[in-house]
mmCIF file of C-alpha atoms and ligand atoms in Angstrom:
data_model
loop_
_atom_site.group_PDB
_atom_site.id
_atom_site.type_symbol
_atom_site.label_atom_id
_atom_site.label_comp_id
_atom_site.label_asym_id
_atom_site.label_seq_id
_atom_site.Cartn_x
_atom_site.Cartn_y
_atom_site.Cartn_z
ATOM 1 C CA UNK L 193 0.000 0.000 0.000
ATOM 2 C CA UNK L 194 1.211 3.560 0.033
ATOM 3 C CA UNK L 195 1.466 4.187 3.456
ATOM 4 C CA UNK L 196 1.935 7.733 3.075
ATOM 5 C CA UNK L 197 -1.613 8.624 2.456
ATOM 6 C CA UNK L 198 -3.135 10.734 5.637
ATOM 7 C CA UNK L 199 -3.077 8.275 8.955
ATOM 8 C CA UNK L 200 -6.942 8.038 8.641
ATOM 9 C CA UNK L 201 -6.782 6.910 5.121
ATOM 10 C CA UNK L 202 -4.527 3.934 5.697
ATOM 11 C CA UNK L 203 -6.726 3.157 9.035
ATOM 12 C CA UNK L 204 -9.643 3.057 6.358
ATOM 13 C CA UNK L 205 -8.124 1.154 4.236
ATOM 14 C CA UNK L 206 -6.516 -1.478 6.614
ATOM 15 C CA UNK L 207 -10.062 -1.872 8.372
ATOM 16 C CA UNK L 208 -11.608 -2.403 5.046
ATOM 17 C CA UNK L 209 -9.341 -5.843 3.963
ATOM 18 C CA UNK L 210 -12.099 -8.887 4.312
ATOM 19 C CA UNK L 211 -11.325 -11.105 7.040
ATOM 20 C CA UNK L 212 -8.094 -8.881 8.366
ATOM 21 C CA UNK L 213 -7.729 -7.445 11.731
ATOM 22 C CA UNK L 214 -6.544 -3.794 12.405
ATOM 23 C CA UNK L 215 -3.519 -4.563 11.760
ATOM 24 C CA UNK L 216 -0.472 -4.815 9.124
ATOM 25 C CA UNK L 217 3.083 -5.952 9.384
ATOM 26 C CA UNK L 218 5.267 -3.171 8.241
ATOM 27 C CA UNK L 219 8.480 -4.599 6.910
ATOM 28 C CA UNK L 220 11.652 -2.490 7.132
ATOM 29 C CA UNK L 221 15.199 -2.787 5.869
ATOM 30 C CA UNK L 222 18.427 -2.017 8.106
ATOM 31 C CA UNK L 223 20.298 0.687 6.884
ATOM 32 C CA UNK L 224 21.155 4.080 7.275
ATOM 33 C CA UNK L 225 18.501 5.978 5.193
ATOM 34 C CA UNK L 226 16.566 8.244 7.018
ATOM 35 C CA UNK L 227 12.903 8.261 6.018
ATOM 36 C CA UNK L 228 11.623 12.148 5.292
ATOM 37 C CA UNK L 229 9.003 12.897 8.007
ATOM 38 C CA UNK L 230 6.148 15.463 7.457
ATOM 39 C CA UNK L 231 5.750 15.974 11.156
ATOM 40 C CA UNK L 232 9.367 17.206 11.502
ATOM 41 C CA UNK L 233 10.904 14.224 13.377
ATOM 42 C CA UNK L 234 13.605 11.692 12.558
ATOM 43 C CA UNK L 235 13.601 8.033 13.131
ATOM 44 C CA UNK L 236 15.213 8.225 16.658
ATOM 45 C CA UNK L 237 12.641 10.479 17.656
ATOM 46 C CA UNK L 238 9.647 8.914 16.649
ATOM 47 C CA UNK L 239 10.880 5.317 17.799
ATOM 48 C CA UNK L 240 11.284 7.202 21.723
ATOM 49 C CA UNK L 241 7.747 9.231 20.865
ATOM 50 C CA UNK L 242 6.205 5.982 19.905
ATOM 51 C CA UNK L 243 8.231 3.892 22.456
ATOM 52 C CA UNK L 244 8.323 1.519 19.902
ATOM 53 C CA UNK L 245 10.392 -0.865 21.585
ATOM 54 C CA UNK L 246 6.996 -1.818 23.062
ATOM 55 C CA UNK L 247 5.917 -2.989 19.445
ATOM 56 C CA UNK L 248 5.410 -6.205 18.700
ATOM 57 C CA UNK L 249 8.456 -6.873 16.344
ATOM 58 C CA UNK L 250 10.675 -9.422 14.559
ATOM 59 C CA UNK L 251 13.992 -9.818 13.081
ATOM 60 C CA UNK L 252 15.631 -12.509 10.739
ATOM 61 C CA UNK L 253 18.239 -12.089 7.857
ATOM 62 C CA UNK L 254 16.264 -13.509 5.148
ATOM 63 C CA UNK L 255 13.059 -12.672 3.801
ATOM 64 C CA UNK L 256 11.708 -16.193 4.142
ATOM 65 C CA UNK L 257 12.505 -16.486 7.526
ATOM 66 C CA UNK L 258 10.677 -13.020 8.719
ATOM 67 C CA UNK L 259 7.535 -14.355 6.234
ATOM 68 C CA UNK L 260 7.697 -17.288 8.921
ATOM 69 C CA UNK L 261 7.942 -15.750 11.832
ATOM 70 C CA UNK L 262 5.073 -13.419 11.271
ATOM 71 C CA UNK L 263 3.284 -16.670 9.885
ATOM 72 C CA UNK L 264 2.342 -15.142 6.156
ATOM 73 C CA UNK L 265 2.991 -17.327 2.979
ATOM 74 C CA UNK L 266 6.431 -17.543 1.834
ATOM 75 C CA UNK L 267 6.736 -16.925 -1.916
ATOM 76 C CA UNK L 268 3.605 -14.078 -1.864
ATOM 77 C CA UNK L 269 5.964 -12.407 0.603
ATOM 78 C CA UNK L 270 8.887 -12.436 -0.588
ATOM 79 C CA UNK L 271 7.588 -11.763 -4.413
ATOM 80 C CA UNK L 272 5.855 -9.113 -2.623
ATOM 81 C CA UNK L 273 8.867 -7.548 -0.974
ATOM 82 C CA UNK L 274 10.641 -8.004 -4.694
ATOM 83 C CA UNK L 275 8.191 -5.745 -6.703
ATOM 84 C CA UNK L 276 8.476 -3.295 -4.500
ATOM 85 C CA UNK L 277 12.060 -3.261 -4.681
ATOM 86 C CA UNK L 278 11.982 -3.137 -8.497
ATOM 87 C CA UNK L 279 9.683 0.052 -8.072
ATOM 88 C CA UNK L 280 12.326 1.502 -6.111
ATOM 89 C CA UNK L 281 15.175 0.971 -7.727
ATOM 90 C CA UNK L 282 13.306 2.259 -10.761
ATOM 91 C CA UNK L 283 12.451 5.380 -9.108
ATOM 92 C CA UNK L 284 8.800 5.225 -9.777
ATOM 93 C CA UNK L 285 6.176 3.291 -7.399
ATOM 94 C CA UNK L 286 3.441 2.962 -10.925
ATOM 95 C CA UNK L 287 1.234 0.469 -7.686
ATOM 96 C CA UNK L 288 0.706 2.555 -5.467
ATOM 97 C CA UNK L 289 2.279 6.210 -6.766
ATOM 98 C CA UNK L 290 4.215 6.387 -3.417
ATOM 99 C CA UNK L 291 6.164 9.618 -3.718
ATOM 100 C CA UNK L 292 9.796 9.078 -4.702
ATOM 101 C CA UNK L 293 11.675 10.099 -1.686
ATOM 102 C CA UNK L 294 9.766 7.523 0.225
ATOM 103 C CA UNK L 295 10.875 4.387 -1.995
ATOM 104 C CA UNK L 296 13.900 2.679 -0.455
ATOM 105 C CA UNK L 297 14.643 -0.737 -1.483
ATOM 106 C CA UNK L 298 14.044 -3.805 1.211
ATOM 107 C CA UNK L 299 17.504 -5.259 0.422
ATOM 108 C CA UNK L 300 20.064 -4.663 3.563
ATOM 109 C CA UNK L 301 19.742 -7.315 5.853
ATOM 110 C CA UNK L 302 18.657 -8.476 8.792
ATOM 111 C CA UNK L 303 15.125 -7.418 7.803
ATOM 112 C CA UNK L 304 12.780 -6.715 10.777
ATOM 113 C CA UNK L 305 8.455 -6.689 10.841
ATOM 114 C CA UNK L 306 6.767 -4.576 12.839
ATOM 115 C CA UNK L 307 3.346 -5.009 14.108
ATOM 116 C CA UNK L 308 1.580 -1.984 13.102
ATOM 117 C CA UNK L 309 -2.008 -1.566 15.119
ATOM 118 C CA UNK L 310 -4.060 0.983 13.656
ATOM 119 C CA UNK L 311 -7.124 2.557 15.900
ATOM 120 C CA UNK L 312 -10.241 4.826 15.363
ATOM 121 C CA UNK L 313 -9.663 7.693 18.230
ATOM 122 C CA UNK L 314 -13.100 9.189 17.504
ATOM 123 C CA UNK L 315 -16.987 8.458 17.010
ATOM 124 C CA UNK L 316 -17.766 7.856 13.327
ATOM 125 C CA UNK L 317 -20.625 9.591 11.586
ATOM 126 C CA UNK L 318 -22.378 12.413 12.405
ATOM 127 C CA UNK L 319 -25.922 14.426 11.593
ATOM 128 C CA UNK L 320 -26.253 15.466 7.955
ATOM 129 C CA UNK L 321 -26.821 18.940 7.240
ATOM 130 C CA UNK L 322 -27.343 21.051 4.341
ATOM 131 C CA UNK L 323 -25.091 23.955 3.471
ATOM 132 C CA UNK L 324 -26.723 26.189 6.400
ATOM 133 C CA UNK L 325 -26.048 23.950 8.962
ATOM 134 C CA UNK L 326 -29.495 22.989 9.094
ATOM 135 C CA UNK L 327 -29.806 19.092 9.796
ATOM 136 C CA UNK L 328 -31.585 17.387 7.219
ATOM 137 C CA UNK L 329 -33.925 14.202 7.048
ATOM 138 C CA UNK L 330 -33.396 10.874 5.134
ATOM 139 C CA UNK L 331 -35.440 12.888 2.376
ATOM 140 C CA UNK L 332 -32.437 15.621 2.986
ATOM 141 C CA UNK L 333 -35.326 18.348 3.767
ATOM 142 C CA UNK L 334 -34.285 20.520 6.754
ATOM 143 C CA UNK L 335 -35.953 19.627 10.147
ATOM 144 C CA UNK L 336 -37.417 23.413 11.095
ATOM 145 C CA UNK L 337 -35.234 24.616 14.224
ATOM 146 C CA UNK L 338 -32.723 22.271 14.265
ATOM 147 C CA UNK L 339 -29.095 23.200 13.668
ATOM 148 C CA UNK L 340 -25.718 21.673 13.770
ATOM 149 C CA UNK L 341 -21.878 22.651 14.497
ATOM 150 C CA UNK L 342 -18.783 20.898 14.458
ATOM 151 C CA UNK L 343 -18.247 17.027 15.703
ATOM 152 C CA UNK L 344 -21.868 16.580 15.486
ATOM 153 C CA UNK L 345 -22.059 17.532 11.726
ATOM 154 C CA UNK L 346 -21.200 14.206 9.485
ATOM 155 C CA UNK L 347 -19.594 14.189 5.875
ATOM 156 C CA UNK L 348 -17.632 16.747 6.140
ATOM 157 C CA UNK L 349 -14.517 15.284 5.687
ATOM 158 C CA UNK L 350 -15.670 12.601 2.981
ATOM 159 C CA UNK L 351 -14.198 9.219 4.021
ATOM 160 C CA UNK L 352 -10.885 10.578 5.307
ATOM 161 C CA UNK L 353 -9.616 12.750 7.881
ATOM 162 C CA UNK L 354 -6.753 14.577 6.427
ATOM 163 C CA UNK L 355 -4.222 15.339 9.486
ATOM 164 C CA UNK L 356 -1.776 17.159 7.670
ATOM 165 C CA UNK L 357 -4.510 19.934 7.369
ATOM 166 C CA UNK L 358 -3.528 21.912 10.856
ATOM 167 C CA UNK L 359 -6.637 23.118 12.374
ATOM 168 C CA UNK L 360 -9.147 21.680 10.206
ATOM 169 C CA UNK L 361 -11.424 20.533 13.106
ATOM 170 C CA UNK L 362 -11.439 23.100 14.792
ATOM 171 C CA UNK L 363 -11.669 26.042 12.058
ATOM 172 C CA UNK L 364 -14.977 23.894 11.055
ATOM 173 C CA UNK L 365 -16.474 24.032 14.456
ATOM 174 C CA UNK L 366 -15.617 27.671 15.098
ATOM 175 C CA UNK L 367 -17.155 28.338 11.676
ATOM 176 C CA UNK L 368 -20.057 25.980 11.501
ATOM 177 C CA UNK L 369 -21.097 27.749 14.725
ATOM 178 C CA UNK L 370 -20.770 31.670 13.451
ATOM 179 C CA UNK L 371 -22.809 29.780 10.069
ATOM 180 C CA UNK L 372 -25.285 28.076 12.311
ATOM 181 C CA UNK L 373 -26.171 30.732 14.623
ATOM 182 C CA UNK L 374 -26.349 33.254 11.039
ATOM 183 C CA UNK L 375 -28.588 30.840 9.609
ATOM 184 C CA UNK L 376 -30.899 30.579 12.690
ATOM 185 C CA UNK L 377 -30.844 34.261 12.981
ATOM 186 C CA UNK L 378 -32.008 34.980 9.727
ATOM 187 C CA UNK L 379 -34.653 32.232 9.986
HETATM 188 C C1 FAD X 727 -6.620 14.749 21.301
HETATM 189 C C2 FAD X 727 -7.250 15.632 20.253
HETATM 190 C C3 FAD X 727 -6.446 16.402 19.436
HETATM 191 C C4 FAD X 727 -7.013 17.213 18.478
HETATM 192 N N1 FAD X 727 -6.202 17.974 17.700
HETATM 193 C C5 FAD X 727 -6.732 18.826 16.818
HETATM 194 C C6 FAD X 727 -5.904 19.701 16.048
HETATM 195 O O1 FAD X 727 -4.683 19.701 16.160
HETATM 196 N N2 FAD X 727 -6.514 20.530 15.167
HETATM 197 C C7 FAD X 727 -7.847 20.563 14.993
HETATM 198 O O2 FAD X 727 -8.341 21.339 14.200
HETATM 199 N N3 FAD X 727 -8.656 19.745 15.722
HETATM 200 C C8 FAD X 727 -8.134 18.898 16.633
HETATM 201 N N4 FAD X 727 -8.957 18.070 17.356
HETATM 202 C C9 FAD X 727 -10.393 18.058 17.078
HETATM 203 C C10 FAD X 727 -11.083 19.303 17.646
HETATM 204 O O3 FAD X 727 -10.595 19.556 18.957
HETATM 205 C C11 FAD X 727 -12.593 19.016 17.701
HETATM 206 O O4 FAD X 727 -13.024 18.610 16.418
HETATM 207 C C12 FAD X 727 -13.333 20.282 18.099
HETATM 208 O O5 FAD X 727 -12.919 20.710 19.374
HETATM 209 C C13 FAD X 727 -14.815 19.973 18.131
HETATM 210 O O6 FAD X 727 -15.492 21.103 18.595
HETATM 211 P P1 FAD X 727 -17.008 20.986 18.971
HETATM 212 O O7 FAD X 727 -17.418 22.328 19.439
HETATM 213 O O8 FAD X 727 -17.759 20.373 17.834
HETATM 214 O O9 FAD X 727 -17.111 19.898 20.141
HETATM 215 P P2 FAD X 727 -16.492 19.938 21.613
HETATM 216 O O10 FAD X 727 -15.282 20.806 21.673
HETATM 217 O O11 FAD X 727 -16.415 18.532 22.059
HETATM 218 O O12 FAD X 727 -17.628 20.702 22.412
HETATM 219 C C14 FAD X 727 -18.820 20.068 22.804
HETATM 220 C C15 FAD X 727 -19.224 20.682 24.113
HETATM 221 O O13 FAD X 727 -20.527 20.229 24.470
HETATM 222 C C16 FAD X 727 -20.545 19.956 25.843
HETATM 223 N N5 FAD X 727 -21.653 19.026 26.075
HETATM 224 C C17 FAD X 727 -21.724 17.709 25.752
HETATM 225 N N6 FAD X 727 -22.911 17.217 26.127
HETATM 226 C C18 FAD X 727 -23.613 18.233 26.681
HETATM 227 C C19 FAD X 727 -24.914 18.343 27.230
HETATM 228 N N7 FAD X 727 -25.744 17.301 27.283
HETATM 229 N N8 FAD X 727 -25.289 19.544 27.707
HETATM 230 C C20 FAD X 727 -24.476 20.620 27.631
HETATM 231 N N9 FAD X 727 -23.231 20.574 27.110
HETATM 232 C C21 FAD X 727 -22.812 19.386 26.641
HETATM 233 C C22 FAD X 727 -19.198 19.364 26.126
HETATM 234 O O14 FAD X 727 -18.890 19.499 27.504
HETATM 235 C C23 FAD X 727 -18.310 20.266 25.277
HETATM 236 O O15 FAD X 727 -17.891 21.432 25.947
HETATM 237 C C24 FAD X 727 -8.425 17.256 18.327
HETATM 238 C C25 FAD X 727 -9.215 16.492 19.171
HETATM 239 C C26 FAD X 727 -8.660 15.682 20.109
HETATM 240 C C27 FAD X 727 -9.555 14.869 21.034
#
């Protein structure tokens, strides 16, 4: 997958695999290349943010021995592993268009899997309402008097939660309320 969609997307994403739990084994070389981080910390950082140590994890020098020890099928893993390696050496990841400075090559041993457990932090869902923050039925008419403002108000992030948008949460609320509150003035 390309894990570098938004957090929420990937949670999404993992949830939605039939017959998978909320997890995904993230598979990671050893060497010394230091992944680019949009939230402005290195590797050393994050694994002590993280505590990561805490993470289920594995370790073995070849790739057939990790796909054991983490108990997936051999030759799909390690086939697996080698496409993506082809993408990166050729610079361009045409599966999943993971951006280039992401795409480092699984191929410096020993090769380690980490247990990556992805949770929902918030109630799903949410009221609909119509563009003046008036709720709406299942006919999508406005119910007379009844207005909504930010958590309670679904949709309004389509099926993703994009985290790399600073304040998006709370701009909404502030401004679903000053929308809200206009709309029930002028009612
Ligand atoms: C850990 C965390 C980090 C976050 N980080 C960010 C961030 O970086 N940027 C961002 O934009 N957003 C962030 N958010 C989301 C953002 O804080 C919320 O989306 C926003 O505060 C929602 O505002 P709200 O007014 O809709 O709801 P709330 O702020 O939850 O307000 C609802 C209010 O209603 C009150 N209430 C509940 N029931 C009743 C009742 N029966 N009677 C009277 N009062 C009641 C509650 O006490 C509360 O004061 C974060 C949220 C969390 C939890």
């Amino acid at each position: 997958m390309n894990e570098c969609t938004s957090l929420l997307a990937s949670s999404h994403i993992i949830a939605d695999l039939p017959g998978h739990g909320n997890y995904v084994w993230q598979i990671i070389p050893t060497n010394d290349f230091q992944m680019p981080s949009s939230f402005g910390y290195n590797r050393e950082q994050a694994a002590t943010m993280f505590n990561i140590e805490q993470t289920e994890h594995y370790q073995a020098d070849t790739l057939e021995e990790l796909a054991d020890m983490i108990d997936v099928p051999r030759d799909t893993f390690v086939a697996t592993v080698q496409r993506y390696n082809d993408l990166c050496n050729a610079g361009a990841d045409t599966d999943y268009m993971k951006a280039r400075r992401y795409l480092d090559a699984i191929d410096d041993p020993p090769y380690q899997a980490w247990k990556m457990i992805y949770n929902f932090y918030c109630t799903l869902s949410g009221v609909r309402c119509n563009e003046h923050l008036q709720v709406v039925d299942e006919n999508f008419d406005p119910i007379p008097g009844l207005y909504a403002g930010g958590n309670t108000v679904g949709y309004r992030f389509g099926d993703d939660y994009e985290t790399l948008l600073h304040g998006g949460s709370n701009g909404l609320a502030a401004t679903h309320g000053y929308v809200a509150g206009e709309s029930a003035a002028n009612a």
